[in-house]
C-alpha positions as protocol buffer text, in pm:
chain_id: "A"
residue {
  index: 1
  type: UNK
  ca { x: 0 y: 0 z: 0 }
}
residue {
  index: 2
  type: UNK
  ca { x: 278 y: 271 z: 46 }
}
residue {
  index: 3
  type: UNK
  ca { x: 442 y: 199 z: -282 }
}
residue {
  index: 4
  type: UNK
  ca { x: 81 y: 286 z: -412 }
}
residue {
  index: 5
  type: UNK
  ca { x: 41 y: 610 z: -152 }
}
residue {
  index: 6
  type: UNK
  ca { x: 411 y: 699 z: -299 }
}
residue {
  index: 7
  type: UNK
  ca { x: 260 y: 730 z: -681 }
}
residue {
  index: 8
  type: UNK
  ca { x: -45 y: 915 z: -623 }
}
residue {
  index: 9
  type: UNK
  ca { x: -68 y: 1112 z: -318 }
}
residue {
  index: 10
  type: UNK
  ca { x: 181 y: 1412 z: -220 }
}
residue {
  index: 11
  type: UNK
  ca { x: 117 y: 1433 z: 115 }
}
residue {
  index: 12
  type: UNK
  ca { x: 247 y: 1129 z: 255 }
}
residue {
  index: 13
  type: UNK
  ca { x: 602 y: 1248 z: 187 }
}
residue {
  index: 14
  type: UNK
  ca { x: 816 y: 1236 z: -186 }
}
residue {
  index: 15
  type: UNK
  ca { x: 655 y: 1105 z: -504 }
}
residue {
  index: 16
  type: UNK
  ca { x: 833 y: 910 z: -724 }
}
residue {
  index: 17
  type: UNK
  ca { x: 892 y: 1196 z: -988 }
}
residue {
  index: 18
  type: UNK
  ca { x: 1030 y: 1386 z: -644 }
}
residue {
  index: 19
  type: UNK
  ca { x: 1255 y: 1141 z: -590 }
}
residue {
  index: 20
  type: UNK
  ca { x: 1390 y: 1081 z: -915 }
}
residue {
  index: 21
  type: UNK
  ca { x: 1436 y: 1469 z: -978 }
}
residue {
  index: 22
  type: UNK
  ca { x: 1611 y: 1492 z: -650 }
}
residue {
  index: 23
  type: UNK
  ca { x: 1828 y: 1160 z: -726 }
}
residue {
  index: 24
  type: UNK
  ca { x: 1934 y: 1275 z: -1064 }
}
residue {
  index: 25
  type: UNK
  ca { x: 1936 y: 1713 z: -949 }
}
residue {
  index: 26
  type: UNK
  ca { x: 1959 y: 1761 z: -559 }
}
residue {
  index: 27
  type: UNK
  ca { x: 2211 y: 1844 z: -418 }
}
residue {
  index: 28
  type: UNK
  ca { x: 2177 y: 1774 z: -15 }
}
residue {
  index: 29
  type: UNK
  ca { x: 2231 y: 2025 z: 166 }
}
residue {
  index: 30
  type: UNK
  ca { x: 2050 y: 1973 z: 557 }
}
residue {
  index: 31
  type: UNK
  ca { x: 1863 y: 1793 z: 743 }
}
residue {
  index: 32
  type: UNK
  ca { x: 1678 y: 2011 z: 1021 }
}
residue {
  index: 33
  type: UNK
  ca { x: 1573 y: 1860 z: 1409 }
}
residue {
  index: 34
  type: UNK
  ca { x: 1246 y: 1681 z: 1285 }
}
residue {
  index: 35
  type: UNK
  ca { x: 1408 y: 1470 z: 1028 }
}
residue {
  index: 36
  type: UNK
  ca { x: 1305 y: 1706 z: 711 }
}
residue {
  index: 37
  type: UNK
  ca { x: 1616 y: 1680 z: 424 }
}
residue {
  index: 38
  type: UNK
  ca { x: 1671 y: 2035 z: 236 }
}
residue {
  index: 39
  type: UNK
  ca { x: 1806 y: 2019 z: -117 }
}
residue {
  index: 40
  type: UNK
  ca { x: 1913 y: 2279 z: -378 }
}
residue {
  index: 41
  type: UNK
  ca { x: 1966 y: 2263 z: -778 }
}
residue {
  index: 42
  type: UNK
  ca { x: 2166 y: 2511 z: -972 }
}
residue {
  index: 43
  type: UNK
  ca { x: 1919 y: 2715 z: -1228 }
}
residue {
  index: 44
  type: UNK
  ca { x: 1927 y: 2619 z: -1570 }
}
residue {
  index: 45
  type: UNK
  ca { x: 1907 y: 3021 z: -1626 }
}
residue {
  index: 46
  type: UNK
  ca { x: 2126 y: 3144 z: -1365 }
}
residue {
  index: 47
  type: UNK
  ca { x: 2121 y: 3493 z: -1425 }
}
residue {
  index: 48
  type: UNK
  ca { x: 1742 y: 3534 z: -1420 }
}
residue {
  index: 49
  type: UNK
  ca { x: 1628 y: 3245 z: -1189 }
}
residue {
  index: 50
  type: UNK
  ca { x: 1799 y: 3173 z: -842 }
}
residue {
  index: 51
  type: UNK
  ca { x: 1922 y: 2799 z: -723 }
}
residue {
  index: 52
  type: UNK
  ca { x: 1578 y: 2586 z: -678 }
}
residue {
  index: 53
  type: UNK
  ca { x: 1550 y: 2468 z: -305 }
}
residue {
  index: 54
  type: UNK
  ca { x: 1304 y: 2205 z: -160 }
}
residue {
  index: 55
  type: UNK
  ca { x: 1237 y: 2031 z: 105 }
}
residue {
  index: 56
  type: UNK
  ca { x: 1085 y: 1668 z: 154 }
}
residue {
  index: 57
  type: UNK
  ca { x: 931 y: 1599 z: 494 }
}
residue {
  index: 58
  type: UNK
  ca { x: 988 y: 1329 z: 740 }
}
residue {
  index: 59
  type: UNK
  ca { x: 583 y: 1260 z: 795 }
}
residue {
  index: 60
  type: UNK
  ca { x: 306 y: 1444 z: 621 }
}
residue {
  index: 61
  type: UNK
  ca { x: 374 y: 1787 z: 408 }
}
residue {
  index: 62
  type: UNK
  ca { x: 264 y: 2025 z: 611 }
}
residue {
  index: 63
  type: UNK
  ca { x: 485 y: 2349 z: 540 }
}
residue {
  index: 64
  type: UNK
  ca { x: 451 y: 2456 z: 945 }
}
residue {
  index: 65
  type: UNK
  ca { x: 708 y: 2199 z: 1013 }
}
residue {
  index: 66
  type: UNK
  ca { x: 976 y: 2372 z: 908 }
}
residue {
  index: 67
  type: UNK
  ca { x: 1166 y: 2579 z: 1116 }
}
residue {
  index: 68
  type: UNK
  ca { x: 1263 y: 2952 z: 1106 }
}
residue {
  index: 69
  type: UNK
  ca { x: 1597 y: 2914 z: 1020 }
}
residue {
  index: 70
  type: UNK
  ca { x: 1588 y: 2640 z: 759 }
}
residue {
  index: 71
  type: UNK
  ca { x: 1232 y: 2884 z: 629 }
}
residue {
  index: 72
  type: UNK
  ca { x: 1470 y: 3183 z: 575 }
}
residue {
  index: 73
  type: UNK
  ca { x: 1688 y: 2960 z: 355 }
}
residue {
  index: 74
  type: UNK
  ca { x: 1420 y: 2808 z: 182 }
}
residue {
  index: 75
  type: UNK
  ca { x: 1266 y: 3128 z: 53 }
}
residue {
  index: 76
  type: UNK
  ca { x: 1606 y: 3307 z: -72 }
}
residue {
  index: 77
  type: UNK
  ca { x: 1620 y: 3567 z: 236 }
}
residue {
  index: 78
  type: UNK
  ca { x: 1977 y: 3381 z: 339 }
}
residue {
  index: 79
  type: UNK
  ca { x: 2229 y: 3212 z: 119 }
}
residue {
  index: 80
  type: UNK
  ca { x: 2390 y: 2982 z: 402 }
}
residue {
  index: 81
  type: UNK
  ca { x: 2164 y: 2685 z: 550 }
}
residue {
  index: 82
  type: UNK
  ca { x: 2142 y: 2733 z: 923 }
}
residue {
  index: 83
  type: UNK
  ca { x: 2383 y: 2526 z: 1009 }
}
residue {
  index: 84
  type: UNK
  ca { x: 2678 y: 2641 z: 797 }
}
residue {
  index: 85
  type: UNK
  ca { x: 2570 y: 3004 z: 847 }
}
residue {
  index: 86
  type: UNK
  ca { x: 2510 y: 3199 z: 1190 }
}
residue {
  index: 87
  type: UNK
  ca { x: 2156 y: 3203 z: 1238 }
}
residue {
  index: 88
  type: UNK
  ca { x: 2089 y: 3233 z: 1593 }
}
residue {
  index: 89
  type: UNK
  ca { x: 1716 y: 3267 z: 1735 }
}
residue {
  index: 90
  type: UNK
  ca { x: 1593 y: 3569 z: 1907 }
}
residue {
  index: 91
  type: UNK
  ca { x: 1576 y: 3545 z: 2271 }
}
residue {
  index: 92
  type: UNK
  ca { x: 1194 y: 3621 z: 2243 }
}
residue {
  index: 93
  type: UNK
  ca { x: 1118 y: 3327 z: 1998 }
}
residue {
  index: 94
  type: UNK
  ca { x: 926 y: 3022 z: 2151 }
}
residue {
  index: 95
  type: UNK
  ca { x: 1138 y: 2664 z: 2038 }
}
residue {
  index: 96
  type: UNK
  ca { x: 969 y: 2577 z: 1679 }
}
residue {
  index: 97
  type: UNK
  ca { x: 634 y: 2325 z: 1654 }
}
residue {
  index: 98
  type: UNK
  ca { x: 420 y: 2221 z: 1362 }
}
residue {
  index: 99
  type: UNK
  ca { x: 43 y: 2354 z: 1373 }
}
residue {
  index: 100
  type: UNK
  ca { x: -214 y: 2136 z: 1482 }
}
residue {
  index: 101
  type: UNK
  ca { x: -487 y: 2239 z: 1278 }
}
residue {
  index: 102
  type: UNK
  ca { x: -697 y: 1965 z: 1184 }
}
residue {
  index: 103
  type: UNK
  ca { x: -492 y: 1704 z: 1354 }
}
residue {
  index: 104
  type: UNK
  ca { x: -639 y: 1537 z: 1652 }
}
residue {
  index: 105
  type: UNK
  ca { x: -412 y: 1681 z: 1864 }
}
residue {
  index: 106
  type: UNK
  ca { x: -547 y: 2038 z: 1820 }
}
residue {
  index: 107
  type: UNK
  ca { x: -678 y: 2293 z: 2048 }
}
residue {
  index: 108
  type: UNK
  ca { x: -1066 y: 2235 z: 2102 }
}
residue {
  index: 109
  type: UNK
  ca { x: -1220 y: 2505 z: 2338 }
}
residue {
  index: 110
  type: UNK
  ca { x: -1455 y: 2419 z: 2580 }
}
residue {
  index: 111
  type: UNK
  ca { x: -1829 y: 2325 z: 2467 }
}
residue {
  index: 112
  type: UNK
  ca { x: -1696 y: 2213 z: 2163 }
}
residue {
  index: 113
  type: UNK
  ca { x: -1880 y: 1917 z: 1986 }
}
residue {
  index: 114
  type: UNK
  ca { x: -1512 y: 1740 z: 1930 }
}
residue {
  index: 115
  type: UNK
  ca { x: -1502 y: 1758 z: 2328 }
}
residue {
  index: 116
  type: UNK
  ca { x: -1842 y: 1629 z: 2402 }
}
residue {
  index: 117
  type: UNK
  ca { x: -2057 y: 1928 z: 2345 }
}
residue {
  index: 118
  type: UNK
  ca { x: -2164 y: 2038 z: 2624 }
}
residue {
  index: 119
  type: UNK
  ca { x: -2263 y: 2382 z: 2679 }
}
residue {
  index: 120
  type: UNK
  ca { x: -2038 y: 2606 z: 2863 }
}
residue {
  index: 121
  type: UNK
  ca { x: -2216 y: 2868 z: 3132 }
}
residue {
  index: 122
  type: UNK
  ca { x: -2100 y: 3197 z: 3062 }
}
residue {
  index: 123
  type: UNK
  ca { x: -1928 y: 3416 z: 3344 }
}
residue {
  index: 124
  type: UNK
  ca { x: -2133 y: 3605 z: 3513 }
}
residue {
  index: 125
  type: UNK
  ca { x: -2035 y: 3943 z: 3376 }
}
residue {
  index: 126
  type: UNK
  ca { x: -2151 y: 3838 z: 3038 }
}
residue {
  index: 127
  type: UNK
  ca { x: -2438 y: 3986 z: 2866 }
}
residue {
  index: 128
  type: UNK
  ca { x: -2506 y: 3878 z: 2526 }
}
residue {
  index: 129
  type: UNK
  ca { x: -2573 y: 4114 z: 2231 }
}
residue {
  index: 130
  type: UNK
  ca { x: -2953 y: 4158 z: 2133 }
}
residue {
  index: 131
  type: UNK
  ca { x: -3038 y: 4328 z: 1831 }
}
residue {
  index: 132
  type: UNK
  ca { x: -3326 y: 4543 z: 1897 }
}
């Protein structure tokens, strides 16, 4: 079954066309702390098109699991991969996680039907909006 998830659906990690193109173009260039591997091509037009960089992800493709410093790389705004260059994350950052969203480990707030549905009294100071 995963050869057959491997020729027809994306999001279970590197089609076969992916991974021929990176076999026979890629040069690797990282792999970041969740097991992603970062590649880069030289342009066939190198004065007009910049190197082409990809990534192919350890589990699903979900593009919030790459982190900030392999992101800047990715999109052209740094020309060393994080861990040849010097990037070094802001004090204020929070350490790097994938979102949730639609997983079923995501956020469900209280009264929610994925949490049982029951209703939720509201605090006493609230006074709901009535259009008169």
């Amino acid at each position: 079954m995963r050869i057959v998830k491997q020729f027809f659906t994306w999001w279970n990690g590197a089609t076969w066309n992916t991974r021929f193109y990176t076999w026979r173009k890629g040069e690797h260039v990282g792999t970041d702390q969740f097991g992603n591997h970062y590649y880069r091509a030289k342009s066939a037009i190198p004065d007009s098109i910049p190197e082409r960089r990809w990534v192919i992800y350890a589990n699903y493709s979900e593009a919030s699991q790459v982190p900030p410093g392999w992101h800047g790389w990715m999109h052209h705004r740094v020309d060393t991969p994080p861990q040849d260059g010097d990037y070094k994350p802001r004090e204020w950052e929070k350490p790097h996680h994938e979102n949730l969203t639609g997983t079923t480990r995501a956020y469900h707030p209280p009264g929610s039907i994925a949490v049982g549905g029951k209703p939720v009294v509201a605090a006493p100071d609230y006074q709901a909006w009535r259009p008169e």
